[in-house]
JSON list of C-alpha atoms in Angstrom, two decimals:
[
{"chain": "A", "resi": 1, "resn": "UNK", "atom": "CA", "xyz": [48.52, -27.54, 28.84]},
{"chain": "A", "resi": 2, "resn": "UNK", "atom": "CA", "xyz": [50.81, -25.45, 27.02]},
{"chain": "A", "resi": 3, "resn": "UNK", "atom": "CA", "xyz": [48.09, -23.62, 25.00]},
{"chain": "A", "resi": 4, "resn": "UNK", "atom": "CA", "xyz": [46.28, -22.73, 27.96]},
{"chain": "A", "resi": 5, "resn": "UNK", "atom": "CA", "xyz": [49.70, -20.40, 28.99]},
{"chain": "A", "resi": 6, "resn": "UNK", "atom": "CA", "xyz": [49.99, -19.08, 25.60]},
{"chain": "A", "resi": 7, "resn": "UNK", "atom": "CA", "xyz": [46.61, -17.95, 26.01]},
{"chain": "A", "resi": 8, "resn": "UNK", "atom": "CA", "xyz": [47.52, -16.37, 29.24]},
{"chain": "A", "resi": 9, "resn": "UNK", "atom": "CA", "xyz": [50.66, -15.42, 28.36]},
{"chain": "A", "resi": 10, "resn": "UNK", "atom": "CA", "xyz": [48.49, -13.08, 25.35]},
{"chain": "A", "resi": 11, "resn": "UNK", "atom": "CA", "xyz": [46.82, -11.44, 27.42]},
{"chain": "A", "resi": 12, "resn": "UNK", "atom": "CA", "xyz": [49.39, -10.87, 30.04]},
{"chain": "A", "resi": 13, "resn": "UNK", "atom": "CA", "xyz": [50.63, -9.36, 26.81]},
{"chain": "A", "resi": 14, "resn": "UNK", "atom": "CA", "xyz": [48.29, -7.50, 24.79]},
{"chain": "A", "resi": 15, "resn": "UNK", "atom": "CA", "xyz": [46.43, -6.43, 28.19]},
{"chain": "A", "resi": 16, "resn": "UNK", "atom": "CA", "xyz": [42.88, -7.77, 26.71]},
{"chain": "A", "resi": 17, "resn": "UNK", "atom": "CA", "xyz": [40.18, -7.32, 28.80]},
{"chain": "A", "resi": 18, "resn": "UNK", "atom": "CA", "xyz": [37.01, -8.49, 29.25]},
{"chain": "A", "resi": 19, "resn": "UNK", "atom": "CA", "xyz": [34.15, -7.09, 27.45]},
{"chain": "A", "resi": 20, "resn": "UNK", "atom": "CA", "xyz": [31.67, -5.08, 29.66]},
{"chain": "A", "resi": 21, "resn": "UNK", "atom": "CA", "xyz": [28.00, -6.48, 30.48]},
{"chain": "A", "resi": 22, "resn": "UNK", "atom": "CA", "xyz": [26.65, -2.82, 29.69]},
{"chain": "A", "resi": 23, "resn": "UNK", "atom": "CA", "xyz": [28.03, -3.59, 25.79]},
{"chain": "A", "resi": 24, "resn": "UNK", "atom": "CA", "xyz": [25.81, -7.10, 25.82]},
{"chain": "A", "resi": 25, "resn": "UNK", "atom": "CA", "xyz": [23.21, -4.94, 27.17]},
{"chain": "A", "resi": 26, "resn": "UNK", "atom": "CA", "xyz": [23.64, -2.44, 24.51]},
{"chain": "A", "resi": 27, "resn": "UNK", "atom": "CA", "xyz": [23.94, -4.21, 21.93]},
{"chain": "A", "resi": 28, "resn": "UNK", "atom": "CA", "xyz": [20.16, -6.12, 22.57]},
{"chain": "A", "resi": 29, "resn": "UNK", "atom": "CA", "xyz": [19.30, -3.52, 23.35]},
{"chain": "A", "resi": 30, "resn": "UNK", "atom": "CA", "xyz": [20.14, -1.87, 19.89]},
{"chain": "A", "resi": 31, "resn": "UNK", "atom": "CA", "xyz": [19.27, -5.61, 17.53]},
{"chain": "A", "resi": 32, "resn": "UNK", "atom": "CA", "xyz": [15.92, -5.53, 19.38]},
{"chain": "A", "resi": 33, "resn": "UNK", "atom": "CA", "xyz": [15.10, -2.02, 18.50]},
{"chain": "A", "resi": 34, "resn": "UNK", "atom": "CA", "xyz": [16.12, -3.07, 14.40]},
{"chain": "A", "resi": 35, "resn": "UNK", "atom": "CA", "xyz": [13.92, -5.96, 15.05]},
{"chain": "A", "resi": 36, "resn": "UNK", "atom": "CA", "xyz": [10.66, -3.93, 15.87]},
{"chain": "A", "resi": 37, "resn": "UNK", "atom": "CA", "xyz": [11.33, -1.03, 14.86]},
{"chain": "A", "resi": 38, "resn": "UNK", "atom": "CA", "xyz": [11.43, -2.89, 10.83]},
{"chain": "A", "resi": 39, "resn": "UNK", "atom": "CA", "xyz": [8.60, -4.93, 11.54]},
{"chain": "A", "resi": 40, "resn": "UNK", "atom": "CA", "xyz": [5.96, -2.12, 12.77]},
{"chain": "A", "resi": 41, "resn": "UNK", "atom": "CA", "xyz": [7.34, 0.13, 9.13]},
{"chain": "A", "resi": 42, "resn": "UNK", "atom": "CA", "xyz": [6.87, -3.52, 7.58]},
{"chain": "A", "resi": 43, "resn": "UNK", "atom": "CA", "xyz": [3.73, -4.13, 8.34]},
{"chain": "A", "resi": 44, "resn": "UNK", "atom": "CA", "xyz": [2.74, 0.12, 8.04]},
{"chain": "A", "resi": 45, "resn": "UNK", "atom": "CA", "xyz": [4.03, -0.66, 4.30]},
{"chain": "A", "resi": 46, "resn": "UNK", "atom": "CA", "xyz": [1.87, -3.54, 3.94]},
{"chain": "A", "resi": 47, "resn": "UNK", "atom": "CA", "xyz": [-1.54, -1.71, 5.33]},
{"chain": "A", "resi": 48, "resn": "UNK", "atom": "CA", "xyz": [-0.93, 0.83, 2.72]},
{"chain": "A", "resi": 49, "resn": "UNK", "atom": "CA", "xyz": [-0.21, -1.61, 0.14]},
{"chain": "A", "resi": 50, "resn": "UNK", "atom": "CA", "xyz": [-4.10, -3.07, 1.03]},
{"chain": "A", "resi": 51, "resn": "UNK", "atom": "CA", "xyz": [-5.56, 0.38, 1.61]},
{"chain": "A", "resi": 52, "resn": "UNK", "atom": "CA", "xyz": [-3.77, 0.68, -1.72]},
{"chain": "A", "resi": 53, "resn": "UNK", "atom": "CA", "xyz": [-5.88, -1.84, -3.58]},
{"chain": "A", "resi": 54, "resn": "UNK", "atom": "CA", "xyz": [-8.78, -0.81, -1.87]},
{"chain": "A", "resi": 55, "resn": "UNK", "atom": "CA", "xyz": [-8.64, 2.21, -3.92]},
{"chain": "A", "resi": 56, "resn": "UNK", "atom": "CA", "xyz": [-7.97, 1.07, -6.80]},
{"chain": "A", "resi": 57, "resn": "UNK", "atom": "CA", "xyz": [-10.70, -1.81, -7.11]},
{"chain": "A", "resi": 58, "resn": "UNK", "atom": "CA", "xyz": [-10.08, -5.81, -8.54]},
{"chain": "A", "resi": 59, "resn": "UNK", "atom": "CA", "xyz": [-13.00, -5.19, -10.51]},
{"chain": "A", "resi": 60, "resn": "UNK", "atom": "CA", "xyz": [-10.37, -2.97, -13.38]},
{"chain": "A", "resi": 61, "resn": "UNK", "atom": "CA", "xyz": [-8.65, -5.91, -13.38]},
{"chain": "A", "resi": 62, "resn": "UNK", "atom": "CA", "xyz": [-11.17, -7.22, -16.18]},
{"chain": "A", "resi": 63, "resn": "UNK", "atom": "CA", "xyz": [-10.49, -4.09, -18.07]},
{"chain": "A", "resi": 64, "resn": "UNK", "atom": "CA", "xyz": [-7.60, -4.42, -18.97]},
{"chain": "A", "resi": 65, "resn": "UNK", "atom": "CA", "xyz": [-5.71, -7.12, -21.86]},
{"chain": "A", "resi": 66, "resn": "UNK", "atom": "CA", "xyz": [-2.76, -8.05, -19.88]},
{"chain": "A", "resi": 67, "resn": "UNK", "atom": "CA", "xyz": [-2.47, -10.57, -17.51]},
{"chain": "A", "resi": 68, "resn": "UNK", "atom": "CA", "xyz": [-3.97, -10.80, -14.18]},
{"chain": "A", "resi": 69, "resn": "UNK", "atom": "CA", "xyz": [-0.23, -10.76, -12.53]},
{"chain": "A", "resi": 70, "resn": "UNK", "atom": "CA", "xyz": [0.72, -7.72, -14.90]},
{"chain": "A", "resi": 71, "resn": "UNK", "atom": "CA", "xyz": [-2.60, -6.09, -13.85]},
{"chain": "A", "resi": 72, "resn": "UNK", "atom": "CA", "xyz": [-2.09, -6.88, -10.35]},
{"chain": "A", "resi": 73, "resn": "UNK", "atom": "CA", "xyz": [1.50, -4.83, -10.25]},
{"chain": "A", "resi": 74, "resn": "UNK", "atom": "CA", "xyz": [-0.41, -2.06, -12.13]},
{"chain": "A", "resi": 75, "resn": "UNK", "atom": "CA", "xyz": [-2.82, -1.60, -9.09]},
{"chain": "A", "resi": 76, "resn": "UNK", "atom": "CA", "xyz": [-0.13, -2.41, -6.45]},
{"chain": "A", "resi": 77, "resn": "UNK", "atom": "CA", "xyz": [1.93, 0.57, -5.40]},
{"chain": "A", "resi": 78, "resn": "UNK", "atom": "CA", "xyz": [5.91, 0.24, -6.08]},
{"chain": "A", "resi": 79, "resn": "UNK", "atom": "CA", "xyz": [6.97, 2.88, -3.73]},
{"chain": "A", "resi": 80, "resn": "UNK", "atom": "CA", "xyz": [5.41, 0.91, -0.74]},
{"chain": "A", "resi": 81, "resn": "UNK", "atom": "CA", "xyz": [5.67, -2.90, -1.92]},
{"chain": "A", "resi": 82, "resn": "UNK", "atom": "CA", "xyz": [10.16, -1.71, -2.03]},
{"chain": "A", "resi": 83, "resn": "UNK", "atom": "CA", "xyz": [9.93, -0.56, 1.96]},
{"chain": "A", "resi": 84, "resn": "UNK", "atom": "CA", "xyz": [7.66, -3.97, 1.95]},
{"chain": "A", "resi": 85, "resn": "UNK", "atom": "CA", "xyz": [10.82, -5.78, 1.51]},
{"chain": "A", "resi": 86, "resn": "UNK", "atom": "CA", "xyz": [13.32, -3.45, 2.78]},
{"chain": "A", "resi": 87, "resn": "UNK", "atom": "CA", "xyz": [12.58, -3.62, 6.49]},
{"chain": "A", "resi": 88, "resn": "UNK", "atom": "CA", "xyz": [11.19, -7.36, 6.34]},
{"chain": "A", "resi": 89, "resn": "UNK", "atom": "CA", "xyz": [14.77, -7.97, 5.61]},
{"chain": "A", "resi": 90, "resn": "UNK", "atom": "CA", "xyz": [15.62, -5.62, 7.93]},
{"chain": "A", "resi": 91, "resn": "UNK", "atom": "CA", "xyz": [13.49, -7.16, 10.60]},
{"chain": "A", "resi": 92, "resn": "UNK", "atom": "CA", "xyz": [15.26, -10.67, 9.36]},
{"chain": "A", "resi": 93, "resn": "UNK", "atom": "CA", "xyz": [18.84, -9.08, 9.97]},
{"chain": "A", "resi": 94, "resn": "UNK", "atom": "CA", "xyz": [17.75, -8.47, 14.15]},
{"chain": "A", "resi": 95, "resn": "UNK", "atom": "CA", "xyz": [16.39, -11.44, 14.12]},
{"chain": "A", "resi": 96, "resn": "UNK", "atom": "CA", "xyz": [19.16, -13.34, 13.47]},
{"chain": "A", "resi": 97, "resn": "UNK", "atom": "CA", "xyz": [20.32, -11.61, 15.71]},
{"chain": "A", "resi": 98, "resn": "UNK", "atom": "CA", "xyz": [18.98, -12.72, 19.13]},
{"chain": "A", "resi": 99, "resn": "UNK", "atom": "CA", "xyz": [20.48, -15.18, 20.76]},
{"chain": "A", "resi": 100, "resn": "UNK", "atom": "CA", "xyz": [19.04, -18.96, 19.68]},
{"chain": "A", "resi": 101, "resn": "UNK", "atom": "CA", "xyz": [18.00, -17.37, 16.30]},
{"chain": "A", "resi": 102, "resn": "UNK", "atom": "CA", "xyz": [19.99, -19.82, 15.18]},
{"chain": "A", "resi": 103, "resn": "UNK", "atom": "CA", "xyz": [17.80, -22.64, 15.92]},
{"chain": "A", "resi": 104, "resn": "UNK", "atom": "CA", "xyz": [15.65, -21.53, 12.89]},
{"chain": "A", "resi": 105, "resn": "UNK", "atom": "CA", "xyz": [16.36, -21.68, 8.60]},
{"chain": "A", "resi": 106, "resn": "UNK", "atom": "CA", "xyz": [17.08, -18.59, 6.91]},
{"chain": "A", "resi": 107, "resn": "UNK", "atom": "CA", "xyz": [13.40, -19.48, 5.07]},
{"chain": "A", "resi": 108, "resn": "UNK", "atom": "CA", "xyz": [11.97, -20.01, 7.83]},
{"chain": "A", "resi": 109, "resn": "UNK", "atom": "CA", "xyz": [13.49, -16.33, 9.70]},
{"chain": "A", "resi": 110, "resn": "UNK", "atom": "CA", "xyz": [12.32, -14.65, 6.42]},
{"chain": "A", "resi": 111, "resn": "UNK", "atom": "CA", "xyz": [8.40, -16.36, 6.07]},
{"chain": "A", "resi": 112, "resn": "UNK", "atom": "CA", "xyz": [7.96, -15.72, 10.35]},
{"chain": "A", "resi": 113, "resn": "UNK", "atom": "CA", "xyz": [9.27, -11.86, 9.50]},
{"chain": "A", "resi": 114, "resn": "UNK", "atom": "CA", "xyz": [7.17, -11.21, 5.80]},
{"chain": "A", "resi": 115, "resn": "UNK", "atom": "CA", "xyz": [4.23, -13.35, 8.24]},
{"chain": "A", "resi": 116, "resn": "UNK", "atom": "CA", "xyz": [4.54, -11.17, 10.91]},
{"chain": "A", "resi": 117, "resn": "UNK", "atom": "CA", "xyz": [4.36, -7.71, 9.38]},
{"chain": "A", "resi": 118, "resn": "UNK", "atom": "CA", "xyz": [0.86, -9.38, 7.72]},
{"chain": "A", "resi": 119, "resn": "UNK", "atom": "CA", "xyz": [-0.76, -10.07, 10.27]},
{"chain": "A", "resi": 120, "resn": "UNK", "atom": "CA", "xyz": [0.47, -6.33, 11.86]},
{"chain": "A", "resi": 121, "resn": "UNK", "atom": "CA", "xyz": [-0.28, -4.41, 8.43]},
{"chain": "A", "resi": 122, "resn": "UNK", "atom": "CA", "xyz": [-3.75, -6.71, 8.51]},
{"chain": "A", "resi": 123, "resn": "UNK", "atom": "CA", "xyz": [-4.64, -5.56, 11.92]},
{"chain": "A", "resi": 124, "resn": "UNK", "atom": "CA", "xyz": [-3.86, -1.38, 10.55]},
{"chain": "A", "resi": 125, "resn": "UNK", "atom": "CA", "xyz": [-5.17, -1.70, 7.69]},
{"chain": "A", "resi": 126, "resn": "UNK", "atom": "CA", "xyz": [-8.84, -3.01, 9.03]},
{"chain": "A", "resi": 127, "resn": "UNK", "atom": "CA", "xyz": [-8.35, -0.02, 12.16]},
{"chain": "A", "resi": 128, "resn": "UNK", "atom": "CA", "xyz": [-8.95, 2.67, 9.36]},
{"chain": "A", "resi": 129, "resn": "UNK", "atom": "CA", "xyz": [-4.56, 3.56, 10.48]},
{"chain": "A", "resi": 130, "resn": "UNK", "atom": "CA", "xyz": [-3.44, 2.90, 6.92]},
{"chain": "A", "resi": 131, "resn": "UNK", "atom": "CA", "xyz": [-5.58, 5.64, 5.55]},
{"chain": "A", "resi": 132, "resn": "UNK", "atom": "CA", "xyz": [-4.83, 8.15, 8.13]},
{"chain": "A", "resi": 133, "resn": "UNK", "atom": "CA", "xyz": [-1.09, 7.16, 8.00]},
{"chain": "A", "resi": 134, "resn": "UNK", "atom": "CA", "xyz": [-0.29, 7.73, 3.92]},
{"chain": "A", "resi": 135, "resn": "UNK", "atom": "CA", "xyz": [-2.74, 10.66, 4.52]},
{"chain": "A", "resi": 136, "resn": "UNK", "atom": "CA", "xyz": [0.28, 12.53, 6.71]},
{"chain": "A", "resi": 137, "resn": "UNK", "atom": "CA", "xyz": [3.20, 10.81, 5.27]},
{"chain": "A", "resi": 138, "resn": "UNK", "atom": "CA", "xyz": [1.47, 12.51, 1.98]},
{"chain": "A", "resi": 139, "resn": "UNK", "atom": "CA", "xyz": [1.40, 16.02, 3.53]},
{"chain": "A", "resi": 140, "resn": "UNK", "atom": "CA", "xyz": [5.07, 15.65, 4.68]},
{"chain": "A", "resi": 141, "resn": "UNK", "atom": "CA", "xyz": [6.94, 14.54, 2.11]},
{"chain": "A", "resi": 142, "resn": "UNK", "atom": "CA", "xyz": [7.16, 16.86, -0.93]},
{"chain": "A", "resi": 143, "resn": "UNK", "atom": "CA", "xyz": [8.32, 14.00, -3.51]},
{"chain": "A", "resi": 144, "resn": "UNK", "atom": "CA", "xyz": [5.85, 11.52, -3.54]},
{"chain": "A", "resi": 145, "resn": "UNK", "atom": "CA", "xyz": [2.44, 10.75, -5.27]},
{"chain": "A", "resi": 146, "resn": "UNK", "atom": "CA", "xyz": [-0.27, 10.33, -2.94]},
{"chain": "A", "resi": 147, "resn": "UNK", "atom": "CA", "xyz": [-2.68, 7.34, -3.54]},
{"chain": "A", "resi": 148, "resn": "UNK", "atom": "CA", "xyz": [-5.24, 9.72, -4.36]},
{"chain": "A", "resi": 149, "resn": "UNK", "atom": "CA", "xyz": [-3.18, 10.63, -7.39]},
{"chain": "A", "resi": 150, "resn": "UNK", "atom": "CA", "xyz": [-2.33, 7.09, -8.21]},
{"chain": "A", "resi": 151, "resn": "UNK", "atom": "CA", "xyz": [-5.58, 5.83, -8.18]},
{"chain": "A", "resi": 152, "resn": "UNK", "atom": "CA", "xyz": [-6.70, 9.17, -10.33]},
{"chain": "A", "resi": 153, "resn": "UNK", "atom": "CA", "xyz": [-3.59, 7.92, -13.02]},
{"chain": "A", "resi": 154, "resn": "UNK", "atom": "CA", "xyz": [-5.54, 4.49, -13.11]},
{"chain": "A", "resi": 155, "resn": "UNK", "atom": "CA", "xyz": [-9.13, 5.72, -13.04]},
{"chain": "A", "resi": 156, "resn": "UNK", "atom": "CA", "xyz": [-8.54, 8.07, -15.80]},
{"chain": "A", "resi": 157, "resn": "UNK", "atom": "CA", "xyz": [-7.77, 5.66, -18.79]},
{"chain": "A", "resi": 158, "resn": "UNK", "atom": "CA", "xyz": [-10.46, 5.25, -21.34]},
{"chain": "A", "resi": 159, "resn": "UNK", "atom": "CA", "xyz": [-9.08, 3.60, -23.82]},
{"chain": "A", "resi": 160, "resn": "UNK", "atom": "CA", "xyz": [-9.00, 1.03, -21.33]},
{"chain": "A", "resi": 161, "resn": "UNK", "atom": "CA", "xyz": [-12.74, 1.15, -20.55]},
{"chain": "A", "resi": 162, "resn": "UNK", "atom": "CA", "xyz": [-12.07, 3.40, -16.73]},
{"chain": "A", "resi": 163, "resn": "UNK", "atom": "CA", "xyz": [-13.11, 6.61, -16.69]},
{"chain": "A", "resi": 164, "resn": "UNK", "atom": "CA", "xyz": [-13.53, 8.74, -13.48]},
{"chain": "A", "resi": 165, "resn": "UNK", "atom": "CA", "xyz": [-14.76, 12.54, -12.89]},
{"chain": "A", "resi": 166, "resn": "UNK", "atom": "CA", "xyz": [-17.17, 15.08, -11.11]},
{"chain": "A", "resi": 167, "resn": "UNK", "atom": "CA", "xyz": [-20.46, 15.85, -12.95]},
{"chain": "A", "resi": 168, "resn": "UNK", "atom": "CA", "xyz": [-21.19, 18.94, -14.09]},
{"chain": "A", "resi": 169, "resn": "UNK", "atom": "CA", "xyz": [-25.30, 17.95, -16.33]},
{"chain": "A", "resi": 170, "resn": "UNK", "atom": "CA", "xyz": [-27.00, 15.22, -16.35]},
{"chain": "A", "resi": 171, "resn": "UNK", "atom": "CA", "xyz": [-30.56, 13.66, -17.47]},
{"chain": "A", "resi": 172, "resn": "UNK", "atom": "CA", "xyz": [-32.19, 10.44, -17.58]},
{"chain": "A", "resi": 173, "resn": "UNK", "atom": "CA", "xyz": [-29.89, 9.85, -21.28]},
{"chain": "A", "resi": 174, "resn": "UNK", "atom": "CA", "xyz": [-26.87, 11.19, -20.69]},
{"chain": "A", "resi": 175, "resn": "UNK", "atom": "CA", "xyz": [-24.27, 12.72, -18.31]},
{"chain": "A", "resi": 176, "resn": "UNK", "atom": "CA", "xyz": [-21.97, 15.50, -19.12]},
{"chain": "A", "resi": 177, "resn": "UNK", "atom": "CA", "xyz": [-18.25, 14.82, -16.72]},
{"chain": "A", "resi": 178, "resn": "UNK", "atom": "CA", "xyz": [-15.61, 16.86, -16.15]},
{"chain": "A", "resi": 179, "resn": "UNK", "atom": "CA", "xyz": [-12.44, 14.54, -15.60]},
{"chain": "A", "resi": 180, "resn": "UNK", "atom": "CA", "xyz": [-9.89, 14.88, -13.34]},
{"chain": "A", "resi": 181, "resn": "UNK", "atom": "CA", "xyz": [-7.49, 16.15, -16.20]},
{"chain": "A", "resi": 182, "resn": "UNK", "atom": "CA", "xyz": [-10.27, 18.97, -17.08]},
{"chain": "A", "resi": 183, "resn": "UNK", "atom": "CA", "xyz": [-11.49, 17.08, -20.42]},
{"chain": "A", "resi": 184, "resn": "UNK", "atom": "CA", "xyz": [-14.85, 17.21, -21.16]},
{"chain": "A", "resi": 185, "resn": "UNK", "atom": "CA", "xyz": [-16.77, 14.24, -21.13]},
{"chain": "A", "resi": 186, "resn": "UNK", "atom": "CA", "xyz": [-20.28, 12.89, -22.69]},
{"chain": "A", "resi": 187, "resn": "UNK", "atom": "CA", "xyz": [-21.25, 9.72, -21.09]},
{"chain": "A", "resi": 188, "resn": "UNK", "atom": "CA", "xyz": [-24.32, 7.96, -22.60]},
{"chain": "A", "resi": 189, "resn": "UNK", "atom": "CA", "xyz": [-26.54, 5.53, -20.74]},
{"chain": "A", "resi": 190, "resn": "UNK", "atom": "CA", "xyz": [-28.58, 2.73, -22.12]},
{"chain": "A", "resi": 191, "resn": "UNK", "atom": "CA", "xyz": [-30.36, 0.40, -20.63]},
{"chain": "A", "resi": 192, "resn": "UNK", "atom": "CA", "xyz": [-27.57, -2.18, -19.39]},
{"chain": "A", "resi": 193, "resn": "UNK", "atom": "CA", "xyz": [-26.21, 0.64, -17.55]},
{"chain": "A", "resi": 194, "resn": "UNK", "atom": "CA", "xyz": [-26.61, -0.48, -14.20]},
{"chain": "A", "resi": 195, "resn": "UNK", "atom": "CA", "xyz": [-25.90, 2.93, -11.24]},
{"chain": "A", "resi": 196, "resn": "UNK", "atom": "CA", "xyz": [-25.70, 1.77, -7.89]},
{"chain": "A", "resi": 197, "resn": "UNK", "atom": "CA", "xyz": [-27.87, 3.41, -5.09]},
{"chain": "A", "resi": 198, "resn": "UNK", "atom": "CA", "xyz": [-25.56, 5.31, -3.86]},
{"chain": "A", "resi": 199, "resn": "UNK", "atom": "CA", "xyz": [-24.59, 7.54, -6.64]},
{"chain": "A", "resi": 200, "resn": "UNK", "atom": "CA", "xyz": [-26.76, 10.93, -7.20]},
{"chain": "A", "resi": 201, "resn": "UNK", "atom": "CA", "xyz": [-26.54, 11.97, -10.66]},
{"chain": "A", "resi": 202, "resn": "UNK", "atom": "CA", "xyz": [-26.68, 15.18, -9.70]},
{"chain": "A", "resi": 203, "resn": "UNK", "atom": "CA", "xyz": [-23.75, 18.21, -10.42]},
{"chain": "A", "resi": 204, "resn": "UNK", "atom": "CA", "xyz": [-20.72, 17.62, -8.36]},
{"chain": "A", "resi": 205, "resn": "UNK", "atom": "CA", "xyz": [-21.11, 14.04, -7.52]},
{"chain": "A", "resi": 206, "resn": "UNK", "atom": "CA", "xyz": [-17.44, 12.87, -8.28]},
{"chain": "A", "resi": 207, "resn": "UNK", "atom": "CA", "xyz": [-18.40, 9.44, -9.45]},
{"chain": "A", "resi": 208, "resn": "UNK", "atom": "CA", "xyz": [-16.38, 6.16, -11.26]},
{"chain": "A", "resi": 209, "resn": "UNK", "atom": "CA", "xyz": [-17.23, 4.57, -14.46]},
{"chain": "A", "resi": 210, "resn": "UNK", "atom": "CA", "xyz": [-16.81, 1.42, -16.86]},
{"chain": "A", "resi": 211, "resn": "UNK", "atom": "CA", "xyz": [-17.21, 1.04, -19.87]},
{"chain": "A", "resi": 212, "resn": "UNK", "atom": "CA", "xyz": [-16.05, 1.86, -23.18]},
{"chain": "A", "resi": 213, "resn": "UNK", "atom": "CA", "xyz": [-14.67, 4.35, -25.28]},
{"chain": "A", "resi": 214, "resn": "UNK", "atom": "CA", "xyz": [-16.67, 5.67, -27.94]},
{"chain": "A", "resi": 215, "resn": "UNK", "atom": "CA", "xyz": [-14.55, 8.71, -29.44]},
{"chain": "A", "resi": 216, "resn": "UNK", "atom": "CA", "xyz": [-12.23, 11.12, -28.42]},
{"chain": "A", "resi": 217, "resn": "UNK", "atom": "CA", "xyz": [-14.97, 12.60, -26.01]},
{"chain": "A", "resi": 218, "resn": "UNK", "atom": "CA", "xyz": [-17.75, 9.99, -26.15]},
{"chain": "A", "resi": 219, "resn": "UNK", "atom": "CA", "xyz": [-17.99, 7.32, -23.17]},
{"chain": "A", "resi": 220, "resn": "UNK", "atom": "CA", "xyz": [-20.90, 4.60, -22.93]},
{"chain": "A", "resi": 221, "resn": "UNK", "atom": "CA", "xyz": [-20.84, 3.28, -19.08]},
{"chain": "A", "resi": 222, "resn": "UNK", "atom": "CA", "xyz": [-21.72, 0.11, -18.20]},
{"chain": "A", "resi": 223, "resn": "UNK", "atom": "CA", "xyz": [-21.43, 0.78, -14.46]},
{"chain": "A", "resi": 224, "resn": "UNK", "atom": "CA", "xyz": [-21.70, 3.80, -12.40]},
{"chain": "A", "resi": 225, "resn": "UNK", "atom": "CA", "xyz": [-19.88, 4.23, -8.75]},
{"chain": "A", "resi": 226, "resn": "UNK", "atom": "CA", "xyz": [-19.28, 6.12, -6.21]},
{"chain": "A", "resi": 227, "resn": "UNK", "atom": "CA", "xyz": [-15.64, 7.99, -6.52]},
{"chain": "A", "resi": 228, "resn": "UNK", "atom": "CA", "xyz": [-15.38, 7.47, -2.55]},
{"chain": "A", "resi": 229, "resn": "UNK", "atom": "CA", "xyz": [-16.42, 4.28, -1.33]},
{"chain": "A", "resi": 230, "resn": "UNK", "atom": "CA", "xyz": [-17.25, 3.26, 0.96]},
{"chain": "A", "resi": 231, "resn": "UNK", "atom": "CA", "xyz": [-15.88, 6.17, 2.75]},
{"chain": "A", "resi": 232, "resn": "UNK", "atom": "CA", "xyz": [-19.54, 7.67, 0.35]},
{"chain": "A", "resi": 233, "resn": "UNK", "atom": "CA", "xyz": [-21.76, 5.22, 1.16]},
{"chain": "A", "resi": 234, "resn": "UNK", "atom": "CA", "xyz": [-20.69, 6.15, 5.21]},
{"chain": "A", "resi": 235, "resn": "UNK", "atom": "CA", "xyz": [-21.49, 9.86, 4.97]},
{"chain": "A", "resi": 236, "resn": "UNK", "atom": "CA", "xyz": [-24.84, 8.77, 3.23]},
{"chain": "A", "resi": 237, "resn": "UNK", "atom": "CA", "xyz": [-26.04, 6.79, 5.78]},
{"chain": "A", "resi": 238, "resn": "UNK", "atom": "CA", "xyz": [-24.91, 9.36, 8.30]},
{"chain": "A", "resi": 239, "resn": "UNK", "atom": "CA", "xyz": [-27.25, 11.85, 6.73]},
{"chain": "A", "resi": 240, "resn": "UNK", "atom": "CA", "xyz": [-30.64, 9.61, 5.73]}
]
């Protein structure tokens, strides 16, 4: 009873006022905004990571001599990976602001936020939204290196058996390409060279090759694929 009276006296003395309901409502709206916005942005980041991996091709892993984990990190765009981690943590902080969130442990809460980003990000990727979003970002952020540029850097690695460029001359035994650094390469075609059916060995065709570098200007191809991948196949099917 004595403590109660002390509390009442302090309230009266310091003129302490109860917090208005709208303050709590505003706080709840802000927490929800932080959580859902972070979740969405984390999902977008994950979808673009998937798009980057698809653009780079997992087949290039066999052309790097270090561990597969190291090669996987070469493929990943660090910019979007960092954003994914940042927004996952931010979504975690937002989630902890919800009522009864204390019932969830640190690990389960963080895992839940990451899993939601993965699921939503995968849906964005499957729908084709990641490609559109990445292009918009590249067009509007001057300092950003687009995935197209990132892909070119990965494939301009003849010492590792990777090469890409545009054909400007071709016959049955060899083709000449100009890589994306404007360097001319003679590409030897051997019996073992596998050329995907959708590839047209004609002037102006952009291709990516795996094989081995013979010297500073000659490359022997064991596989030739279209540079555009799925997009190239779709365009060709439309024409037919």
